[in-house]
Structure formats: structure tokens, C-alpha cells
mmCIF file of C-alpha atoms in Angstrom:
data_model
loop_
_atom_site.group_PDB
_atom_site.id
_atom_site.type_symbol
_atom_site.label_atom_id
_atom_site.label_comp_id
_atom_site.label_asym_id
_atom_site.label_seq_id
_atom_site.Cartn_x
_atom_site.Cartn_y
_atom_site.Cartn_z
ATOM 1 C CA UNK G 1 113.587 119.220 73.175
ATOM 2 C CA UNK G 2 110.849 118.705 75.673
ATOM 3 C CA UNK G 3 111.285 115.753 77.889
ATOM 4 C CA UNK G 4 109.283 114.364 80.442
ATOM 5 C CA UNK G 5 110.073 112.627 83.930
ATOM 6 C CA UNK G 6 110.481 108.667 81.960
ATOM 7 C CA UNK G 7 112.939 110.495 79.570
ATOM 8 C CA UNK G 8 114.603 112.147 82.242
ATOM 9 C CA UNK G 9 114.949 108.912 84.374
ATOM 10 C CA UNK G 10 116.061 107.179 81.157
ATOM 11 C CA UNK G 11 119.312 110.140 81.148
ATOM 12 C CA UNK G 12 120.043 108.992 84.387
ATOM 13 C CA UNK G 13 120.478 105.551 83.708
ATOM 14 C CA UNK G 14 122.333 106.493 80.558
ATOM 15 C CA UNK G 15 123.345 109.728 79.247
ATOM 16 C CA UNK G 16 123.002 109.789 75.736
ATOM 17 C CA UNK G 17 126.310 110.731 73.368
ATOM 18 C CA UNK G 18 124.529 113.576 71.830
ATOM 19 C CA UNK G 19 122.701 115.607 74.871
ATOM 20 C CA UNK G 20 124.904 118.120 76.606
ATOM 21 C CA UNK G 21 122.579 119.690 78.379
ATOM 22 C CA UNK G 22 119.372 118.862 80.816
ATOM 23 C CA UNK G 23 117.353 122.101 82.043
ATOM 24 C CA UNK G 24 114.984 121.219 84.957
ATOM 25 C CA UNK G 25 112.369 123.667 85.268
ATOM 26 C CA UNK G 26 108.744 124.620 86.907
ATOM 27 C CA UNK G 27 107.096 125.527 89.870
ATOM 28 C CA UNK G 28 108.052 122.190 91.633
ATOM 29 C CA UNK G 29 111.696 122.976 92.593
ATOM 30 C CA UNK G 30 111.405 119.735 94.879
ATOM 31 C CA UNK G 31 110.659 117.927 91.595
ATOM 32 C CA UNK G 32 113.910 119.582 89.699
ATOM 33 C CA UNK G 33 116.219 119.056 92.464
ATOM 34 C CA UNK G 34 114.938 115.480 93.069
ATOM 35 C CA UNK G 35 115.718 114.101 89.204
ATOM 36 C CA UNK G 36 118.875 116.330 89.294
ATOM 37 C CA UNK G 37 119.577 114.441 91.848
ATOM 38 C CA UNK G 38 119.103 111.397 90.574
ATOM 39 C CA UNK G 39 121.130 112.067 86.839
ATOM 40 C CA UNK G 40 124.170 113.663 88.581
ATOM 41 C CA UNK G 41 123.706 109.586 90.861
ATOM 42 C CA UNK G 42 123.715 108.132 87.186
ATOM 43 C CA UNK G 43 126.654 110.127 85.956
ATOM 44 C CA UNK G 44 128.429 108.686 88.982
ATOM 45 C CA UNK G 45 131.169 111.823 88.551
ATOM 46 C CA UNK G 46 134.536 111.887 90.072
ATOM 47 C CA UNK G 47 134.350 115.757 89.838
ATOM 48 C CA UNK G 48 131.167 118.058 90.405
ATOM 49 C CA UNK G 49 132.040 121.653 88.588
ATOM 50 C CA UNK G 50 128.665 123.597 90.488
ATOM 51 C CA UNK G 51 128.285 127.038 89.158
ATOM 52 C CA UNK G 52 125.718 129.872 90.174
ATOM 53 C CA UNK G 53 123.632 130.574 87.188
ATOM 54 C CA UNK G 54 123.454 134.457 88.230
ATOM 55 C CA UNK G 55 127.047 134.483 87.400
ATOM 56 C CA UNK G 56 126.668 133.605 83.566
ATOM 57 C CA UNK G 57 124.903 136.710 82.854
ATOM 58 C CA UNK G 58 128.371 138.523 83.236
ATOM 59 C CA UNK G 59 130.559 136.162 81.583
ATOM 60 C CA UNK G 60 128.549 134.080 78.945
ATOM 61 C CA UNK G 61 132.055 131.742 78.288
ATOM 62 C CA UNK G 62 132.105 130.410 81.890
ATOM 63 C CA UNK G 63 129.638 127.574 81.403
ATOM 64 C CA UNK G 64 131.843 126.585 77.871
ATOM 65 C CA UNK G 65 135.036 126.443 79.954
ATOM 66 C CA UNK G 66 133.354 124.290 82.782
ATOM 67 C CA UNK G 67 131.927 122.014 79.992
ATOM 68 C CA UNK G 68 135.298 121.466 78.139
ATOM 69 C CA UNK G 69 137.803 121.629 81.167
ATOM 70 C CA UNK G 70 140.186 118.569 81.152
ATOM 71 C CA UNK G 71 139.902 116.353 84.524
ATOM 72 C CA UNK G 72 142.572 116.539 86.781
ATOM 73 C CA UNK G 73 141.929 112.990 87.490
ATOM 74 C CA UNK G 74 141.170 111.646 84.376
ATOM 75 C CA UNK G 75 137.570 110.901 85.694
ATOM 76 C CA UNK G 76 134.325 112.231 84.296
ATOM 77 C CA UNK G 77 133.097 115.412 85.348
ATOM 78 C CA UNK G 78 129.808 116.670 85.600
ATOM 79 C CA UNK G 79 128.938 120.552 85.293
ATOM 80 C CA UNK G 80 125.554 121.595 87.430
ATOM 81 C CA UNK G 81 124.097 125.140 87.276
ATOM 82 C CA UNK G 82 121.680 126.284 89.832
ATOM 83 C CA UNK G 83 119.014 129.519 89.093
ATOM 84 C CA UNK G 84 119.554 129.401 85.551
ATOM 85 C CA UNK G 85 117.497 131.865 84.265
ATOM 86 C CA UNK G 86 116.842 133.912 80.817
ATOM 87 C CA UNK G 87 120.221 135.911 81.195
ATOM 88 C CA UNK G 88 122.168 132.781 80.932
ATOM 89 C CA UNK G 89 120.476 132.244 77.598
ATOM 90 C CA UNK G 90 123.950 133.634 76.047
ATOM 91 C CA UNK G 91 125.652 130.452 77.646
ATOM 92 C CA UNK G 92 123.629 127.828 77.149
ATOM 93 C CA UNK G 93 124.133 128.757 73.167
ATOM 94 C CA UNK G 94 127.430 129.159 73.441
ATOM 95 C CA UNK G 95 127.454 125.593 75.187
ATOM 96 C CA UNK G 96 125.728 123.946 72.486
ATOM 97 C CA UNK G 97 128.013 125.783 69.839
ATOM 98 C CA UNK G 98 131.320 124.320 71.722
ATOM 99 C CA UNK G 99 132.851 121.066 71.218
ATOM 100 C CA UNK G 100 131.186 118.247 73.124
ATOM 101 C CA UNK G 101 131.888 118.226 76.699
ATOM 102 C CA UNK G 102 130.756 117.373 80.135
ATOM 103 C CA UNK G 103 126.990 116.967 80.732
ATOM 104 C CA UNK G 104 125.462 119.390 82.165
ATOM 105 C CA UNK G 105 122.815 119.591 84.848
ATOM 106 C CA UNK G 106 121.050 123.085 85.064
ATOM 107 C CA UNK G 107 117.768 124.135 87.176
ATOM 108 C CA UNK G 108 116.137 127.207 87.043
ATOM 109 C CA UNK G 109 113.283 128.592 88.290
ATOM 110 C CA UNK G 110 109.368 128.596 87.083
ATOM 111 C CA UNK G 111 109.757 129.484 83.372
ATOM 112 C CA UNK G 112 107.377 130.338 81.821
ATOM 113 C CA UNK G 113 106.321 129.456 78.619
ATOM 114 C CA UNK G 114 107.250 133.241 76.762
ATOM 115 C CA UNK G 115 110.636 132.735 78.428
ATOM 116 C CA UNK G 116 113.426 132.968 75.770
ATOM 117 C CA UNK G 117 115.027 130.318 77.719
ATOM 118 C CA UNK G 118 112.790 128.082 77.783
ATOM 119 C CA UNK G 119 111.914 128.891 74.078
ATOM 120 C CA UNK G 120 115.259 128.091 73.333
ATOM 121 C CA UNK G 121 115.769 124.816 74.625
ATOM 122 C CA UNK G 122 112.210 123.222 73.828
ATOM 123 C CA UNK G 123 113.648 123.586 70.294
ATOM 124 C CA UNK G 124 117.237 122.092 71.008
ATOM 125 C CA UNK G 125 118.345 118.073 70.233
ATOM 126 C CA UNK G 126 121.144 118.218 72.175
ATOM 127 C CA UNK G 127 118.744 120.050 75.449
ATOM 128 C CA UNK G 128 116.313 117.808 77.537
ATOM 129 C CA UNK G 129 113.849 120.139 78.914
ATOM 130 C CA UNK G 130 111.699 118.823 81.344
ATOM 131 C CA UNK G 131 109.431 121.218 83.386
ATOM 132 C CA UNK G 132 108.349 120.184 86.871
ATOM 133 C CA UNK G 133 104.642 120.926 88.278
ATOM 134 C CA UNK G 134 103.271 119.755 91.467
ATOM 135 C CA UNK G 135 101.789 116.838 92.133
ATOM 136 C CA UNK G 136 98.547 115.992 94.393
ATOM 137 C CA UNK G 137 97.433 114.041 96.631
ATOM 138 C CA UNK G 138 95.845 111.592 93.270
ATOM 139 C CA UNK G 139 99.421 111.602 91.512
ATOM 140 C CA UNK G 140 101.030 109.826 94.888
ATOM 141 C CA UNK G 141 100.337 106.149 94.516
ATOM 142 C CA UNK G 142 101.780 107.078 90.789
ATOM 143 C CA UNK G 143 104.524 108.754 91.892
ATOM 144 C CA UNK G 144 105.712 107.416 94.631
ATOM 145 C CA UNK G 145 104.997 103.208 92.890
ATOM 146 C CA UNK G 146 107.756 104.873 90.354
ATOM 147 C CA UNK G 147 110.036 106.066 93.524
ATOM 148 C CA UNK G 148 109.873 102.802 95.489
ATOM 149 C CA UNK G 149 110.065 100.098 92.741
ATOM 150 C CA UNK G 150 114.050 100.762 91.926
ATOM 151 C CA UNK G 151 114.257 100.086 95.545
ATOM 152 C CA UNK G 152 112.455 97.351 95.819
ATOM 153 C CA UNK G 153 109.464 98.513 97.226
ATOM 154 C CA UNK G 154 106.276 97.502 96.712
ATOM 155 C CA UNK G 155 103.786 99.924 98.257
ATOM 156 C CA UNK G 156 100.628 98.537 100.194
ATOM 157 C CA UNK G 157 97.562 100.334 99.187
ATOM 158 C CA UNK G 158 97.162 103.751 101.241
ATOM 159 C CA UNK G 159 101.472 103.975 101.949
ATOM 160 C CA UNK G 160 101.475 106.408 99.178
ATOM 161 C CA UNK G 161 99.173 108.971 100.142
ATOM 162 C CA UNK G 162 100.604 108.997 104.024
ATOM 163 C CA UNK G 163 103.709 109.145 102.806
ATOM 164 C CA UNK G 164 102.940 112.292 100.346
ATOM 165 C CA UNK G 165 101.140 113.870 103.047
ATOM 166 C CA UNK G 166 103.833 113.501 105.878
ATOM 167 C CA UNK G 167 106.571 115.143 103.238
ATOM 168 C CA UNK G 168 104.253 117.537 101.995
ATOM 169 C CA UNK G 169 104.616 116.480 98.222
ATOM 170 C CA UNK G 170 108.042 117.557 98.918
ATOM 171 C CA UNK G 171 110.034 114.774 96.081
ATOM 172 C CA UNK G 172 113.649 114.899 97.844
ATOM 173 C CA UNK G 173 111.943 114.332 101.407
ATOM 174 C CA UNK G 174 109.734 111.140 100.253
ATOM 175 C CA UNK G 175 112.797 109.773 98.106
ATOM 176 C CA UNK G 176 115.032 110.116 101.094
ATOM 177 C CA UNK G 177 112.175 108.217 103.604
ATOM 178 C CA UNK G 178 111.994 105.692 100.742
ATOM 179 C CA UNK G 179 115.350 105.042 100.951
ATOM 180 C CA UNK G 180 114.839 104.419 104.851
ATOM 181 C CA UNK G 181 112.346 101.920 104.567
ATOM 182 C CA UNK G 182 114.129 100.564 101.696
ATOM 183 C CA UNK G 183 117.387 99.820 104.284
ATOM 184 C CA UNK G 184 114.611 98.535 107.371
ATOM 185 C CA UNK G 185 112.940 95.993 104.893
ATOM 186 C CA UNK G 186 116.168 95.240 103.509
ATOM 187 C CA UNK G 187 114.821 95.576 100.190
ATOM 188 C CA UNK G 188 116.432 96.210 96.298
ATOM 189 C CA UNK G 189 115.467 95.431 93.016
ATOM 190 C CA UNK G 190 116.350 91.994 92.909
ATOM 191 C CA UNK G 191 114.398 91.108 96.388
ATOM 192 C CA UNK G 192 111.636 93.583 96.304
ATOM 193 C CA UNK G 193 109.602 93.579 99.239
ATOM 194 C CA UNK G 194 106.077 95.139 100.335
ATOM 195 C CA UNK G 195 105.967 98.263 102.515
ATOM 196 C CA UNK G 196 103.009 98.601 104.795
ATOM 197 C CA UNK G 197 100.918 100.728 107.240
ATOM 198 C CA UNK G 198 102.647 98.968 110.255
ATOM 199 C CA UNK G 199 106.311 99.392 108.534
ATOM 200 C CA UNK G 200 105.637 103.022 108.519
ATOM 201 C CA UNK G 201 104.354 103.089 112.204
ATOM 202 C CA UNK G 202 107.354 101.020 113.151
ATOM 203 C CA UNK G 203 109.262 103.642 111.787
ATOM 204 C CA UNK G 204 107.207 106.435 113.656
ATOM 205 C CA UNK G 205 105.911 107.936 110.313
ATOM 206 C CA UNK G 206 102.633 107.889 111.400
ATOM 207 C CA UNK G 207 102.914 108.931 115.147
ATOM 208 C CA UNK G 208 102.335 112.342 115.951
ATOM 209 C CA UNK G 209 102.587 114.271 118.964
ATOM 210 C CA UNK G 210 100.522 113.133 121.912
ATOM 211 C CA UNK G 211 99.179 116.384 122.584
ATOM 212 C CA UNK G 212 98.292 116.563 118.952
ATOM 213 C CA UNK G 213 96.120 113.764 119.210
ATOM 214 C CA UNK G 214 93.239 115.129 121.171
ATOM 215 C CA UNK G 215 92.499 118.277 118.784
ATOM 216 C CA UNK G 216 93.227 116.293 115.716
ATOM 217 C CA UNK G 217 90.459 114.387 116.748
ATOM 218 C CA UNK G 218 88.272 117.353 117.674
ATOM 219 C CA UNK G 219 88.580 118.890 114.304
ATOM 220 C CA UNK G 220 87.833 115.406 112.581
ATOM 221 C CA UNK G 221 84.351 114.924 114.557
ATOM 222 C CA UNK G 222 83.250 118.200 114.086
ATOM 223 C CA UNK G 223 83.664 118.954 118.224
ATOM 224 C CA UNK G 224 83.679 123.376 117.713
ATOM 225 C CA UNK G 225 84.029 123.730 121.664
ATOM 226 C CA UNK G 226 86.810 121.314 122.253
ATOM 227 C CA UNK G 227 89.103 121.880 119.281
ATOM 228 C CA UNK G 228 88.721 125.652 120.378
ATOM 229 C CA UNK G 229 89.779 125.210 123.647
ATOM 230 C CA UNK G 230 92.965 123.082 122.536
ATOM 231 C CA UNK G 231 93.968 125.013 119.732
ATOM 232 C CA UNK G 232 94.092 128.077 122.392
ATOM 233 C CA UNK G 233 96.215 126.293 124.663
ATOM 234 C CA UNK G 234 98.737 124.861 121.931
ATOM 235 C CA UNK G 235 102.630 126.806 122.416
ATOM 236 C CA UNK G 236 103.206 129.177 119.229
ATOM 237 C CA UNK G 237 105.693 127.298 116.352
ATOM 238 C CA UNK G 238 103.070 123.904 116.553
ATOM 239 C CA UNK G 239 101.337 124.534 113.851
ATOM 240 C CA UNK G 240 103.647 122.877 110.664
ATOM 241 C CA UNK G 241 103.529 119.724 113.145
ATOM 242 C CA UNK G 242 99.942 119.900 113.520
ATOM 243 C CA UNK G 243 99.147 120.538 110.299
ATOM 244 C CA UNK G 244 101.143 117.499 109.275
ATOM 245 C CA UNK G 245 99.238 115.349 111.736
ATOM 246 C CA UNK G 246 96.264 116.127 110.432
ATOM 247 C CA UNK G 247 97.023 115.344 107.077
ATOM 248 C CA UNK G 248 98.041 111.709 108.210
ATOM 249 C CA UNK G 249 94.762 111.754 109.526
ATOM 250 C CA UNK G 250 93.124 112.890 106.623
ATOM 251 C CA UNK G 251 94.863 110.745 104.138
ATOM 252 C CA UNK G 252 93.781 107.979 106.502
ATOM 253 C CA UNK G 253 90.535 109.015 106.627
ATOM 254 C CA UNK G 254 90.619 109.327 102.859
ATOM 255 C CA UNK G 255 92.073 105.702 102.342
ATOM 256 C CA UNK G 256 88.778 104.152 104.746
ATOM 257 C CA UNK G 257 86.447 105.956 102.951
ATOM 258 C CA UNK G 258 86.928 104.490 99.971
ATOM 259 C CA UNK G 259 85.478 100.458 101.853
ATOM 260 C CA UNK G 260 82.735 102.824 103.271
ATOM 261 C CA UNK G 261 81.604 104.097 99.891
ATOM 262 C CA UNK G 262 81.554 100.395 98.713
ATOM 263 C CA UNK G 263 78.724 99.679 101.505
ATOM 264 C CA UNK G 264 80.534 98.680 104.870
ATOM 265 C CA UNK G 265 79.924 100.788 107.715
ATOM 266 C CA UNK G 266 82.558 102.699 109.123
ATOM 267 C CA UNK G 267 82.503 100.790 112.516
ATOM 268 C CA UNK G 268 83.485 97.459 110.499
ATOM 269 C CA UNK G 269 85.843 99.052 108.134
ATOM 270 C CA UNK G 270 88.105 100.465 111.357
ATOM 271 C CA UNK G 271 87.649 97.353 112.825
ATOM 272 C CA UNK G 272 89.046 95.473 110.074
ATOM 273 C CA UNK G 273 91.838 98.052 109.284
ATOM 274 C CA UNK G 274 95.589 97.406 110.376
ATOM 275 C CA UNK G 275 97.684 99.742 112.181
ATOM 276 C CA UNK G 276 94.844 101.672 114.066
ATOM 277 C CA UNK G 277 95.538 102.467 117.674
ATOM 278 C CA UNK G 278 92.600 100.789 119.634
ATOM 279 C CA UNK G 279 91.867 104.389 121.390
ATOM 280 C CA UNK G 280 92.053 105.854 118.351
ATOM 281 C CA UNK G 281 88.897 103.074 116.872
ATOM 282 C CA UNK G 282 86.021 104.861 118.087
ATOM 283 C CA UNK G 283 87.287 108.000 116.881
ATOM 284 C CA UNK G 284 88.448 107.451 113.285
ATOM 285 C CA UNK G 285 84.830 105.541 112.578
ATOM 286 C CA UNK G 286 83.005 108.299 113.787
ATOM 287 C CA UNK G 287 85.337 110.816 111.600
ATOM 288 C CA UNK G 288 84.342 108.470 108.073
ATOM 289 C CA UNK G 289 80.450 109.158 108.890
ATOM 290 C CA UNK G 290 80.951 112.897 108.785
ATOM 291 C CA UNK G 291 82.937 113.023 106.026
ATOM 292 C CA UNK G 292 82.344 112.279 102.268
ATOM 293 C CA UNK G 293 85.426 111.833 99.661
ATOM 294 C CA UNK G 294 85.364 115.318 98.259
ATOM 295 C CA UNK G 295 85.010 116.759 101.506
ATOM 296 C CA UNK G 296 88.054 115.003 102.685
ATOM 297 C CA UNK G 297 89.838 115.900 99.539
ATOM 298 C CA UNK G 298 88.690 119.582 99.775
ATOM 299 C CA UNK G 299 89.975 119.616 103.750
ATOM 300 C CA UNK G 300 93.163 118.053 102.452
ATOM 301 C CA UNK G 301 94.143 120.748 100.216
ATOM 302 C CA UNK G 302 93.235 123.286 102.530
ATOM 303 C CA UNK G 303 95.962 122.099 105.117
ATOM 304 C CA UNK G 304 98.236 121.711 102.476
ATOM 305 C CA UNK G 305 98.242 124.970 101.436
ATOM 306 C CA UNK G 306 98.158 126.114 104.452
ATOM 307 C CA UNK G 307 101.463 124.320 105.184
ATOM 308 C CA UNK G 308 103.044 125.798 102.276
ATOM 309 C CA UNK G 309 101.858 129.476 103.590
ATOM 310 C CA UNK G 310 103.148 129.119 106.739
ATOM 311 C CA UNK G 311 106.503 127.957 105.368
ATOM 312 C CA UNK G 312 106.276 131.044 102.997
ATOM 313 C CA UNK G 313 107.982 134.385 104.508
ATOM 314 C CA UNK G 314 105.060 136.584 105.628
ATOM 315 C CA UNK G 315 102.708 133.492 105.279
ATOM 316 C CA UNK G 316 100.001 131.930 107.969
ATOM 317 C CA UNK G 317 100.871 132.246 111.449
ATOM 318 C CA UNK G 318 99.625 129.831 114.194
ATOM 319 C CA UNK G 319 96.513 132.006 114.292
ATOM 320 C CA UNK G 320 95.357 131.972 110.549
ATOM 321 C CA UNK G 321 96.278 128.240 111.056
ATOM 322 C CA UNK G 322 93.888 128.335 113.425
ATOM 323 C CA UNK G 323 91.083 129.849 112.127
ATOM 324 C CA UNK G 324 90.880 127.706 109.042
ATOM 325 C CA UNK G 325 91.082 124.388 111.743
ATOM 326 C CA UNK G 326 88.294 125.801 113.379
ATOM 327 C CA UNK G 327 86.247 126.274 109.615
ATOM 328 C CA UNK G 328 87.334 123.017 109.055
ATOM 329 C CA UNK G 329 85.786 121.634 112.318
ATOM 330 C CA UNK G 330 82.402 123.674 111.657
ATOM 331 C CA UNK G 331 82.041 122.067 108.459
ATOM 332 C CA UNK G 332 82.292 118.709 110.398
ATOM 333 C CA UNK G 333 80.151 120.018 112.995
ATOM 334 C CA UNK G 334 77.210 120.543 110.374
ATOM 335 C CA UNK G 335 77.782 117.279 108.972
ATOM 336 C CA UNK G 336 77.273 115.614 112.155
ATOM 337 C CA UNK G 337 73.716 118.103 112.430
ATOM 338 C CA UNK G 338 72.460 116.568 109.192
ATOM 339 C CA UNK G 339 72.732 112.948 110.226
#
């Protein structure tokens, strides 16, 4: 049966008598390996039975005999299956036509929607399939408010969006700095407490570094000479951390511009804003008159996929990072002519 993230976080808290299996699926492997993370927490196993889902294709019984093993210990045990893909199909019906076992936890890859697999357990009661798709830069006060709360975190407008940006959207990488505020608040369900701008600068979240700063703030105020100059002068292998500190500057940008589209001017906005460095004042105001909401969004998923090519084999180098900072900066530039 289909199942979505609630349903999925509901298995974790409880697995139910009649599931033996939950596939994780999609193009968000972050995603699958994030709420596999958090079932196999739930299960709270005294014995993890991990088996490579290539292997099933050759002996379809394996998963069956993992599912049904008696515990050494007497504990339970929990079977996971990573790359699970159509050639396990074999074993996952076998598993279902066994004797009730072990849960299993299985993730596979980006199924598609003709995959037999998939197919298969969309249709099962006892499967919770639960496909896993990116999320944007609009799904992170969502996502990350349904992250924090277990935790006792209670996220102060524009913490969501610097935290998706600084992971990248990655799931596992904002749970685990969730986790780290959670401990430096001192927070938990019972004594929630509010996360802020400054609790993430305490923490150095949103601190990038200092010879970052200056052609960051080129490419934000549209200055074509100067953010070519320091781009040219930046060592190769900088570009994943400048990338990243220019989407904290973006989502900041992207948070202010929402009090300048209400009517204040971007001077009083920064001035009234917490957790801006007083060099950086003069700066970031100029920045919000240049740039309008969907321009900032547009920018924002340009640097985000370029982060994800240049983490790709054969993907961006610091040069085609380059050149798309610089188209970035001319767009700025003309924005700045038009005032």
C-alpha cells in the first residue's frame, strides 16, 4: 500500500502487527535513508540483519531466512535491505508468503512508476510504500517544523530555510544539525524551546569563510568587475563552500524581502533584523533593492543545482561554477541599471 511520510513516522513510533515490510523509494535517497533511519530508531533492535539487495536476485529465499531467523539473544531483530530493486521482486513475495517475521526495512532506488516492484507493493497490506521526492526551498519551514518539534524545537521564522540551504536539502544532514541545536538549547518534547538566527550563528551555521565574504557580496550587488577579479583569485576545490555561502545569503536575502515587499525599505528592515554583522548592514540592504522574490528564488535554485552538479561525477567544476556566479552577478548588475 502507498504510504506517505505521517504514515511512515507513525511505523516508527509503532510498527503495526500486520506490516512486514516498508520499501522507501524515489529520487530523494536523503529522504529514504533519513525515515529508515528513524523506523529502524523506533524498532529499537538488539540485532540489525543488513543485506545487499543485489544479492537477492541470485537467491530469492535469503530475505525469508533473514525475516524468520530466531535471535540469538532473544531480542528483536530488524532485517534492512539496501538497493532493492525489480530483481528482488522474487523475495519480497516470497517474504510476504512466509510466516510473520522480523520487520523489514528496504530502500531502493528511483522507481518508477512501470516498475514491477513498485507495482507490486503499492498493491500489498502488509507493504508500506512510501516514495521520496525532493523538497524545495518552500517545503523547509514544513519540513523541517516536523523535524524539530519531536525535539523540542520551535523554529524562529527564517531558521528553516538557512538551515535547508546550508545542508543542501540533504534530510540526514539537517536531522543530524537539529539534533545539535536540540543538545545546545537543551531542548525535548516536554521543554520545547525556540531556535533562532543568533542560536545558529552561535553555532557557526551561518559563518562562512572570510575570504568568501567579499565576492559573496559582489555577486549580491551586481559588482561584474569585482566578483570577477575574486572569483579568479579563489584556490580550485572552493566552490561547494562558496556555493553554500551564498545560499545562506540568499535564503537571507529571501527571508528580508518578504518586510520589504510589505512597504519598509530595505535600509530599516536590516536595521531592525537580528543576527546581521554590522559590516555586513550596508551590504545586505543594498542586495534587497536589486533583487525581487522570484529573482531570489530563481538565483537560489540555480546554486543549488549547481551544488548538486558539482557533487555529481563529471559535474561543474570551479569554472562552470564560475561562470553561472558571474550570470548571476550580471543579472544584479542590470537590476541596479534600472533603478
Amino acid at each position: 500500500m502507498k504510504a506517505d511520510a505521517g504514515r511512515i513516522a507513525s511505523i516508527a513510533r509503532a510498527w503495526p502487527a500486520d506490516l512486514r515490510l516498508v520499501l522507501l523509494f524515489g529520487p530523494d535517497e536523503s529522504a529514504s535513508r533519513d525515515l529508515a533511519g528513524q523506523v529502524l530508531a523506533g524498532l529499537a533492535a538488539e540485532t540489525l540483519t543488513e543485506i545487499d539487495g543485489a544479492s537477492l536476485k541470485h537467491d530469492s529465499q535469503a530475505l525469508v531466512a533473514a525475516a524468520t531467523s530466531l535471535s540469538m539473544f532473544g531480542g528483536r531483530e530488524v532485517v534492512r535491505v539496501d538497493g532493492l530493486d525489480e530483481a528482488g521482486l522474487p523475495a519480497v513475495e516470497a517474504l510476504l508468503a512466509a510466516p510473520a517475521g522480523h520487520p523489514v526495512v528496504a530502500l531502493a532506488g528511483d522507481l518508477k512508476a512501470a516498475n514491477k516492484l513498485r507495482q507490486y507493493a503499492e498493491k500489498q497490506a502488509g507493504i508500506a510504500s512510501s516514495a521520496q521526492y525532493e523538497a524545495t526551498l518552500r517545503d523547509a519551514p514544513r519540513l523541517l517544523a516536523e523535524m524539530a518539534a519531536p525535539l523540542g524545537l520551535r523554529l524562529e521564522r527564517g531558521v528553516a530555510e538557512i538551515l535547508f540551504a546550508s545542508a543542501a536539502g540533504d534530510r540526514q544532514v539537517m536531522r543530524r544539525e537539529l539534533e545539535k541545536y536540540a543538545l545546545y538549547k537543551d531542548s525535548d518534547a516536554g521543554r520545547p524551546q525556540r531556535l533562532e538566527a543568533e542560536d545558529l550563528a552561535a553555532l557557526g551555521i551561518t559563518s562562512g569563510d572570510a575570504e568568501l565574504f567579499a565576492p559573496i557580496a559582489a555577486i549580491t550587488t551586481g559588482d561584474v568587475a569585482t566578483a570577477t577579479d575574486l572569483l579568479a583569485r579563489l584556490p580550485d576545490g572552493t566552490a561547494i563552500p562558496l556555493l553554500r555561502g551564498l545560499e545562506r545569503r540568499l535564503v537571507q536575502l529571501i527571508a528580508l524581502r518578504v518586510e520589504v515587499d510589505a512597504g519598509r525599505s530595505p535600509d530599516s528592515v536590516v536595521e531592525g533584523a537580528r543576527a546581521i554583522f554590522f559590516k555586513e548592514k550596508p551590504i545586505i540592504a543594498k542586495a534587497l533593492g536589486l533583487w525581487t522574490q522570484d529573482r531570489l528564488q530563481r538565483a537560489m535554485a540555480e546554486v543549488l543545482a549547481a551544488e548538486r552538479g558539482v557533487k555529481t561525477s563529471g559535474g561543474l567544476a570551479d569554472l562552470g561554477v564560475h561562470a553561472m556566479l558571474l550570470a548571476i552577478t550580471r543579472r544584479a548588475a542590470a537590476a541596479a541599471r534600472r533603478r
